[in-house]
XYZ file of C-alpha atoms in Angstrom:
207
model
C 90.153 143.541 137.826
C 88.647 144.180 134.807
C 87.709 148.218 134.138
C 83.794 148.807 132.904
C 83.227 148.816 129.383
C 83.082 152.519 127.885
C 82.060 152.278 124.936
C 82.746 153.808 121.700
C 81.273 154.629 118.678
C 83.708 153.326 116.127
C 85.231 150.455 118.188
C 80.862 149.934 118.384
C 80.669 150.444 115.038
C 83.355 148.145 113.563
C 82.071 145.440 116.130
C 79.015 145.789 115.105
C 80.088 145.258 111.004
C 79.796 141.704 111.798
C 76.296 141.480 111.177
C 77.061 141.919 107.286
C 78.061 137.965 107.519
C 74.820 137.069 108.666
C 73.258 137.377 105.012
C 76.191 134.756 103.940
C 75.026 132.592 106.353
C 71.239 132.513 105.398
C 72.653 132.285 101.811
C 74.312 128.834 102.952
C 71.326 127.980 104.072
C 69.256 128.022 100.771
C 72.115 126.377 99.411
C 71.421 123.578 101.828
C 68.312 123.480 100.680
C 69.120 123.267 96.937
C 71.642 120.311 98.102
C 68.475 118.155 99.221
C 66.872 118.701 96.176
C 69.517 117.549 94.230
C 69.693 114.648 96.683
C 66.082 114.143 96.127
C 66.229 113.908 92.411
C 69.395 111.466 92.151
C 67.368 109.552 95.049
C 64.779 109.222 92.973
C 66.626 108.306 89.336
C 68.632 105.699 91.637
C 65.301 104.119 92.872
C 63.659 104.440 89.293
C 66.663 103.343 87.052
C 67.552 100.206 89.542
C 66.586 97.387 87.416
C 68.466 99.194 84.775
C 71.677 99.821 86.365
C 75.108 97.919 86.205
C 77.102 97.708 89.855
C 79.456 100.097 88.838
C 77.010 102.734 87.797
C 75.250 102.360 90.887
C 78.197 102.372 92.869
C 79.044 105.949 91.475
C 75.394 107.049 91.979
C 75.619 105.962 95.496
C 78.961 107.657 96.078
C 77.330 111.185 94.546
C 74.775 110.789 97.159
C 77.383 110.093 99.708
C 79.268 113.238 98.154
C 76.198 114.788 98.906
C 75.932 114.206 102.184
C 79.436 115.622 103.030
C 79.086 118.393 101.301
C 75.894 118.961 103.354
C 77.991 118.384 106.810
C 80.262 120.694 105.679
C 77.923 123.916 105.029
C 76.377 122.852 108.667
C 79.750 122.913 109.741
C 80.348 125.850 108.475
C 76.870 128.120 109.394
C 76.868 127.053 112.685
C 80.768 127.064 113.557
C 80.621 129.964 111.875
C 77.856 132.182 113.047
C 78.758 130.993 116.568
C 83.122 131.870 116.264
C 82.179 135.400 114.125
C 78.435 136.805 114.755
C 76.936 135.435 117.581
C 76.286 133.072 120.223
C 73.735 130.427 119.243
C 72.359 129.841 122.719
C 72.085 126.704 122.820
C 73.162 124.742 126.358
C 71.094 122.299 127.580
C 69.471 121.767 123.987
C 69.109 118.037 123.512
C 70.026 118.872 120.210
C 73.311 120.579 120.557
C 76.512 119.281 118.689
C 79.631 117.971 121.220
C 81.658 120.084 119.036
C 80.062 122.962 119.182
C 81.070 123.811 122.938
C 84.585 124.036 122.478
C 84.202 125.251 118.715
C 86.901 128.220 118.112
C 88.527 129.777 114.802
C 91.131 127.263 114.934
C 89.569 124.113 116.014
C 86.716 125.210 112.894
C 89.442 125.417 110.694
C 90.622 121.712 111.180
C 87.159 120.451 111.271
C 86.827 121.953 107.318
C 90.320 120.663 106.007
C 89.169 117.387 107.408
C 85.923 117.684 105.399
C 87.383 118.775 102.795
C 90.138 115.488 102.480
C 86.776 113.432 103.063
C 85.268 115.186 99.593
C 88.146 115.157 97.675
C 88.367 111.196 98.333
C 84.859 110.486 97.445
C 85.468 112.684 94.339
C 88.766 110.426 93.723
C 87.588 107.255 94.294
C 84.366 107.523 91.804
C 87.132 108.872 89.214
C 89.108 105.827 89.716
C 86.068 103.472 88.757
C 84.929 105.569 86.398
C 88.232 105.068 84.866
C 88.401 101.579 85.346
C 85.005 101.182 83.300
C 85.873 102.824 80.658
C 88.226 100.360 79.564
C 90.452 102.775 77.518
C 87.580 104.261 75.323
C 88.408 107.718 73.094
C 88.026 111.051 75.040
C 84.432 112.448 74.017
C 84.389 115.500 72.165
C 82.497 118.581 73.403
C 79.262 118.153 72.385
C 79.131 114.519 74.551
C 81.175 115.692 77.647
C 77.864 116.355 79.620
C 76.384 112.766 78.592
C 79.256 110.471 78.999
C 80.130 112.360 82.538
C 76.794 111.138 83.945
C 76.933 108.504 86.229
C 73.984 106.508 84.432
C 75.935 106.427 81.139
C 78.843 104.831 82.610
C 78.620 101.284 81.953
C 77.205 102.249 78.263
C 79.318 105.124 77.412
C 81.591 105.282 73.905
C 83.851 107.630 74.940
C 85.618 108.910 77.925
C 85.371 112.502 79.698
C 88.515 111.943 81.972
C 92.123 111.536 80.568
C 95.380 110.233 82.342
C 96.592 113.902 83.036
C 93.150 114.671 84.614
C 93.388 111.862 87.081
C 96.727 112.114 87.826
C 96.645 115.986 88.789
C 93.362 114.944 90.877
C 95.061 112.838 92.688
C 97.904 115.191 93.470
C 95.417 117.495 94.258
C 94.119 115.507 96.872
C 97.870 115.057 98.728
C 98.133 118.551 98.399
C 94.804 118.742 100.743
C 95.879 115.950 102.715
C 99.138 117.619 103.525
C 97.575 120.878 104.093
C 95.566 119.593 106.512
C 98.637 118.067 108.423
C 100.229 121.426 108.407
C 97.101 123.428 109.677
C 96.650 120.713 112.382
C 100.338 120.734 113.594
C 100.771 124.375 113.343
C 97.449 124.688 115.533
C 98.982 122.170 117.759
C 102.227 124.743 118.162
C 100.181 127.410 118.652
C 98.256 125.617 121.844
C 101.372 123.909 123.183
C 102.446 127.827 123.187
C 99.552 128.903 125.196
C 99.673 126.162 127.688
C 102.540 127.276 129.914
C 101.204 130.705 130.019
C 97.892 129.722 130.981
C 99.623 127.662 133.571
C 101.165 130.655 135.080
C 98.151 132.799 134.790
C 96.481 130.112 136.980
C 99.177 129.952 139.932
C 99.229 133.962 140.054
């Protein structure tokens, strides 16, 4: 049987410290917002430039607004994953609205759900370098001045000079194992931990 709560003031106090997250959340938040504007504007440039555009360029327009997107899931992800595992509960059974994942959403199972998004970025983010690089047909690298022109999408397919180099794409791509294998490793260790649990849990129940 469980004894009554007594409480305390410092264990009340230090419990209560968790609150100081909640402006981090809210700050995600506006930086949700700021992602649909910038979604907005490349939207709009997309829609206005069309008749203007090569395939490739909009192919890496539409894969920043894709890139977007993702990066959008992810800061739901983590604000409501988050706010519900560390602050608070959300309240939220029997809303019609309520994510499947969010009622068995725990520290660990959070922490999968974000490596995963986080492989899905860094492969959007790989695969417009790769045709980036293939339309650049070896060009020069740009010097300073330029980087922030040539790197635009729009200037792809009419760009004199190149912002990525063989190095750069080569480390970006092992960056992107390196997440990939992370992820593996966070998954199976998680795994471990559970498999771990299980038997105990089992004799928890028959007691």
């Amino acid at each position: 049987m469980t004894p009554p709560y007594r409480p305390n003031p410092l264990s009340t106090l230090i419990f209560a410290s968790r609150w100081l997250q909640l402006p981090l959340y809210l700050g995600l938040i506006v930086a949700q917002g700021v992602y649909v504007f910038l979604f907005g504007k490349e939207l709009w440039h997309l829609i206005m430039e069309a008749g203007h555009l090569g395939e490739q360029q909009i192919m890496l327009i539409v894969l920043g607004l894709i890139d977007v997107v993702m990066i959008s899931n992810l800061l739901v992800m983590v604000i409501v994953g988050g706010y519900e595992t560390f602050v608070s509960r959300l309240r939220l059974e029997g809303h019609p609205d309520q994510p499947e994942w969010l009622s068995h959403v725990n520290a660990s199972v959070l922490k999968v759900k974000l490596a995963l998004s986080i492989i899905g970025i860094s492969s959007i983010h790989l695969l417009k370098t790769f045709i980036a690089a293939g339309a650049l047909d070896g060009l020069p690298l740009c010097p300073p001045e330029l980087m922030n022109a040539a790197a635009s999408a729009a200037n792809i397919g009419a760009a004199r000079c190149s912002t990525l180099t063989s190095t750069g794409v080569l480390w970006q791509t092992i960056i992107h194992a390196v997440f990939i294998l992370s992820a593996i490793g966070i998954a199976w260790t998680d795994k471990l931990m559970n498999s771990g649990n299980e038997p105990a849990k089992d004799a928890h129940r028959t007691h």
